[in-house]
Short mmCIF file of C-alpha atoms in Angstrom, two decimals:
data_model
loop_
_atom_site.label_atom_id
_atom_site.label_comp_id
_atom_site.label_asym_id
_atom_site.label_seq_id
_atom_site.Cartn_x
_atom_site.Cartn_y
_atom_site.Cartn_z
CA UNK R 1089 -0.03 0.17 0.01
CA UNK R 1090 1.35 3.26 -0.93
CA UNK R 1091 0.95 6.13 1.95
CA UNK R 1092 0.18 8.68 -0.83
CA UNK R 1093 -2.68 6.68 -2.34
CA UNK R 1094 -4.61 4.87 0.17
CA UNK R 1095 -7.00 2.54 -0.79
CA UNK R 1096 -10.08 4.67 -0.74
CA UNK R 1097 -8.42 7.60 -2.74
CA UNK R 1098 -11.30 6.76 -5.64
CA UNK R 1099 -13.69 8.63 -2.87
CA UNK R 1100 -11.91 11.77 -3.16
CA UNK R 1101 -12.38 12.19 -6.71
CA UNK R 1102 -14.42 15.61 -8.20
CA UNK R 1103 -18.05 15.40 -7.99
CA UNK R 1104 -19.20 14.16 -11.73
CA UNK R 1105 -20.50 17.80 -12.58
CA UNK R 1106 -17.17 19.10 -12.63
CA UNK R 1107 -15.90 16.56 -15.30
CA UNK R 1108 -12.33 16.61 -14.52
CA UNK R 1109 -12.28 20.34 -13.43
CA UNK R 1110 -10.77 20.81 -9.61
CA UNK R 1111 -12.53 23.91 -7.30
CA UNK R 1112 -9.40 25.43 -7.95
CA UNK R 1113 -9.44 25.43 -11.82
CA UNK R 1114 -12.85 26.46 -11.68
CA UNK R 1115 -12.21 29.54 -9.56
CA UNK R 1116 -9.27 30.21 -11.15
CA UNK R 1117 -11.07 30.02 -14.71
CA UNK R 1118 -13.77 32.47 -13.26
CA UNK R 1119 -11.07 35.24 -12.28
CA UNK R 1120 -8.91 34.98 -15.22
CA UNK R 1121 -11.77 35.08 -17.55
CA UNK R 1122 -13.51 37.96 -15.51
CA UNK R 1123 -10.32 39.86 -15.89
CA UNK R 1124 -9.87 39.29 -19.59
CA UNK R 1125 -13.54 40.49 -20.36
CA UNK R 1126 -13.27 43.83 -17.95
CA UNK R 1127 -10.05 44.67 -19.52
CA UNK R 1128 -11.71 43.87 -22.61
CA UNK R 1129 -14.23 46.50 -21.95
CA UNK R 1130 -11.41 48.94 -20.84
CA UNK R 1131 -10.10 48.29 -24.16
CA UNK R 1132 -13.50 49.47 -26.01
CA UNK R 1133 -14.22 52.24 -23.22
CA UNK R 1134 -11.04 54.13 -23.86
CA UNK R 1135 -10.80 53.32 -27.56
CA UNK R 1136 -7.80 52.62 -29.59
CA UNK R 1137 -7.60 55.65 -31.69
CA UNK R 1138 -5.25 57.96 -30.70
CA UNK R 1139 -5.43 61.92 -31.85
CA UNK R 1140 -3.41 64.94 -30.45
CA UNK R 1141 -6.56 65.76 -28.14
CA UNK R 1142 -6.57 62.59 -25.97
CA UNK R 1143 -5.50 63.25 -22.88
CA UNK R 1144 -2.61 61.42 -21.47
CA UNK R 1145 -4.14 59.45 -18.60
CA UNK R 1146 -6.43 57.87 -21.77
CA UNK R 1147 -3.22 56.63 -23.25
CA UNK R 1148 -1.94 55.15 -20.29
CA UNK R 1149 -5.13 53.60 -19.25
CA UNK R 1150 -5.51 51.91 -22.69
CA UNK R 1151 -2.05 50.78 -22.80
CA UNK R 1152 -2.18 49.33 -19.07
CA UNK R 1153 -5.60 47.19 -20.06
CA UNK R 1154 -3.79 46.26 -23.60
CA UNK R 1155 -0.99 44.82 -21.27
CA UNK R 1156 -3.24 43.24 -18.74
CA UNK R 1157 -5.38 41.64 -21.67
CA UNK R 1158 -2.34 40.28 -23.26
CA UNK R 1159 -1.17 38.32 -19.75
CA UNK R 1160 -4.05 37.33 -19.00
CA UNK R 1161 -4.69 35.60 -22.50
CA UNK R 1162 -1.50 34.26 -21.65
CA UNK R 1163 -2.59 32.82 -18.75
CA UNK R 1164 -6.19 31.53 -19.89
CA UNK R 1165 -4.10 29.42 -22.48
CA UNK R 1166 -1.80 27.90 -19.88
CA UNK R 1167 -5.33 26.94 -17.81
CA UNK R 1168 -7.13 25.81 -20.55
CA UNK R 1169 -4.07 23.51 -21.71
CA UNK R 1170 -4.28 22.27 -18.53
CA UNK R 1171 -7.87 21.21 -17.70
CA UNK R 1172 -9.89 21.45 -21.10
CA UNK R 1173 -8.41 18.26 -22.80
CA UNK R 1174 -9.23 15.79 -19.71
CA UNK R 1175 -12.47 17.32 -19.38
CA UNK R 1176 -13.45 17.29 -23.12
CA UNK R 1177 -12.25 13.48 -23.24
CA UNK R 1178 -14.08 12.89 -19.87
CA UNK R 1179 -17.28 14.19 -21.86
CA UNK R 1180 -16.84 13.06 -24.72
CA UNK R 1181 -18.51 9.88 -24.58
CA UNK R 1182 -20.93 10.68 -21.98
CA UNK R 1183 -24.70 10.07 -23.00
CA UNK R 1184 -27.72 12.02 -21.18
CA UNK R 1185 -25.49 15.51 -21.48
CA UNK R 1186 -26.28 16.19 -25.15
CA UNK R 1187 -27.70 19.84 -24.21
CA UNK R 1188 -24.48 20.62 -22.08
CA UNK R 1189 -22.24 18.89 -24.97
CA UNK R 1190 -23.03 21.09 -27.92
CA UNK R 1191 -22.89 24.27 -25.51
CA UNK R 1192 -19.23 22.81 -24.60
CA UNK R 1193 -18.73 22.94 -28.98
CA UNK R 1194 -20.19 26.01 -29.36
CA UNK R 1195 -18.47 27.61 -26.58
CA UNK R 1196 -14.95 25.93 -27.73
CA UNK R 1197 -15.59 27.00 -31.35
CA UNK R 1198 -16.99 30.56 -30.38
CA UNK R 1199 -13.59 30.60 -27.79
CA UNK R 1200 -11.47 29.64 -30.84
CA UNK R 1201 -12.81 32.31 -33.01
CA UNK R 1202 -12.25 35.02 -30.70
CA UNK R 1203 -8.69 33.83 -30.44
CA UNK R 1204 -7.94 33.91 -33.86
CA UNK R 1205 -9.68 37.33 -34.16
CA UNK R 1206 -7.28 38.37 -31.15
CA UNK R 1207 -4.57 37.25 -32.95
CA UNK R 1208 -5.30 39.02 -36.38
CA UNK R 1209 -5.45 42.19 -34.22
CA UNK R 1210 -2.05 41.66 -32.71
CA UNK R 1211 -0.34 40.67 -35.82
CA UNK R 1212 -2.31 41.57 -39.14
CA UNK R 1213 -2.47 44.14 -41.55
CA UNK R 1214 -3.80 47.57 -40.33
CA UNK R 1215 -6.09 47.62 -42.97
CA UNK R 1216 -7.93 44.29 -41.68
CA UNK R 1217 -8.18 45.86 -38.01
CA UNK R 1218 -11.72 47.69 -38.05
CA UNK R 1219 -13.46 44.51 -39.42
CA UNK R 1220 -10.95 42.22 -36.82
CA UNK R 1221 -12.40 44.44 -33.88
CA UNK R 1222 -16.05 43.93 -34.78
CA UNK R 1223 -15.24 40.15 -35.39
CA UNK R 1224 -13.40 39.82 -31.88
CA UNK R 1225 -15.73 41.95 -29.73
CA UNK R 1226 -18.68 40.97 -30.25
CA UNK R 1227 -18.13 37.38 -29.50
CA UNK R 1228 -15.70 37.90 -26.76
CA UNK R 1229 -18.38 39.69 -25.40
CA UNK R 1230 -20.87 37.25 -25.45
CA UNK R 1231 -18.37 34.20 -24.86
CA UNK R 1232 -18.61 34.42 -21.15
CA UNK R 1233 -22.28 34.15 -21.42
CA UNK R 1234 -21.97 30.91 -23.42
CA UNK R 1235 -19.19 29.43 -21.35
CA UNK R 1236 -21.73 30.10 -17.77
CA UNK R 1237 -24.51 28.42 -19.56
CA UNK R 1238 -22.18 25.31 -20.84
CA UNK R 1239 -20.97 25.06 -17.11
CA UNK R 1240 -24.40 25.35 -15.37
CA UNK R 1241 -26.45 23.84 -17.83
CA UNK R 1242 -26.44 19.96 -16.35
CA UNK R 1243 -25.45 21.10 -12.94
CA UNK R 1244 -28.80 23.02 -12.75
CA UNK R 1245 -31.07 21.89 -15.56
CA UNK R 1246 -29.89 18.93 -17.18
CA UNK R 1247 -30.77 16.10 -14.40
#
């Protein structure tokens, strides 16, 4: 018998509704996504266009929100890389959770869309910027609601 894994270690598995996510992982993801969403809102509120009339504080606030948004994206990618794979594998063959499964697929697809549009904003041509802002902003604004719906559907409605 191993001291680190007593025979009853299976009793400490996370509840089924978390499907591979730990409490810390869920909490960290919620905090990171909230920060990402709020920093995105700040970027939108302070605008991206500079003019000689733009107050210096607004330029500094915009730059700070931009840097924070980028750092949070990196952290979300690291966290997603840790938990999304096991979560998807655990849920793949589950019967009875079809709505949550489709919501998860839609959430992943929209998240990939937002990420690709964000990469386009970062590295794409300047003349694509206006279109990419719209393609990044609107889905990014709605994505947390879809993710929340996916995360809570089976827990509250899909029984």
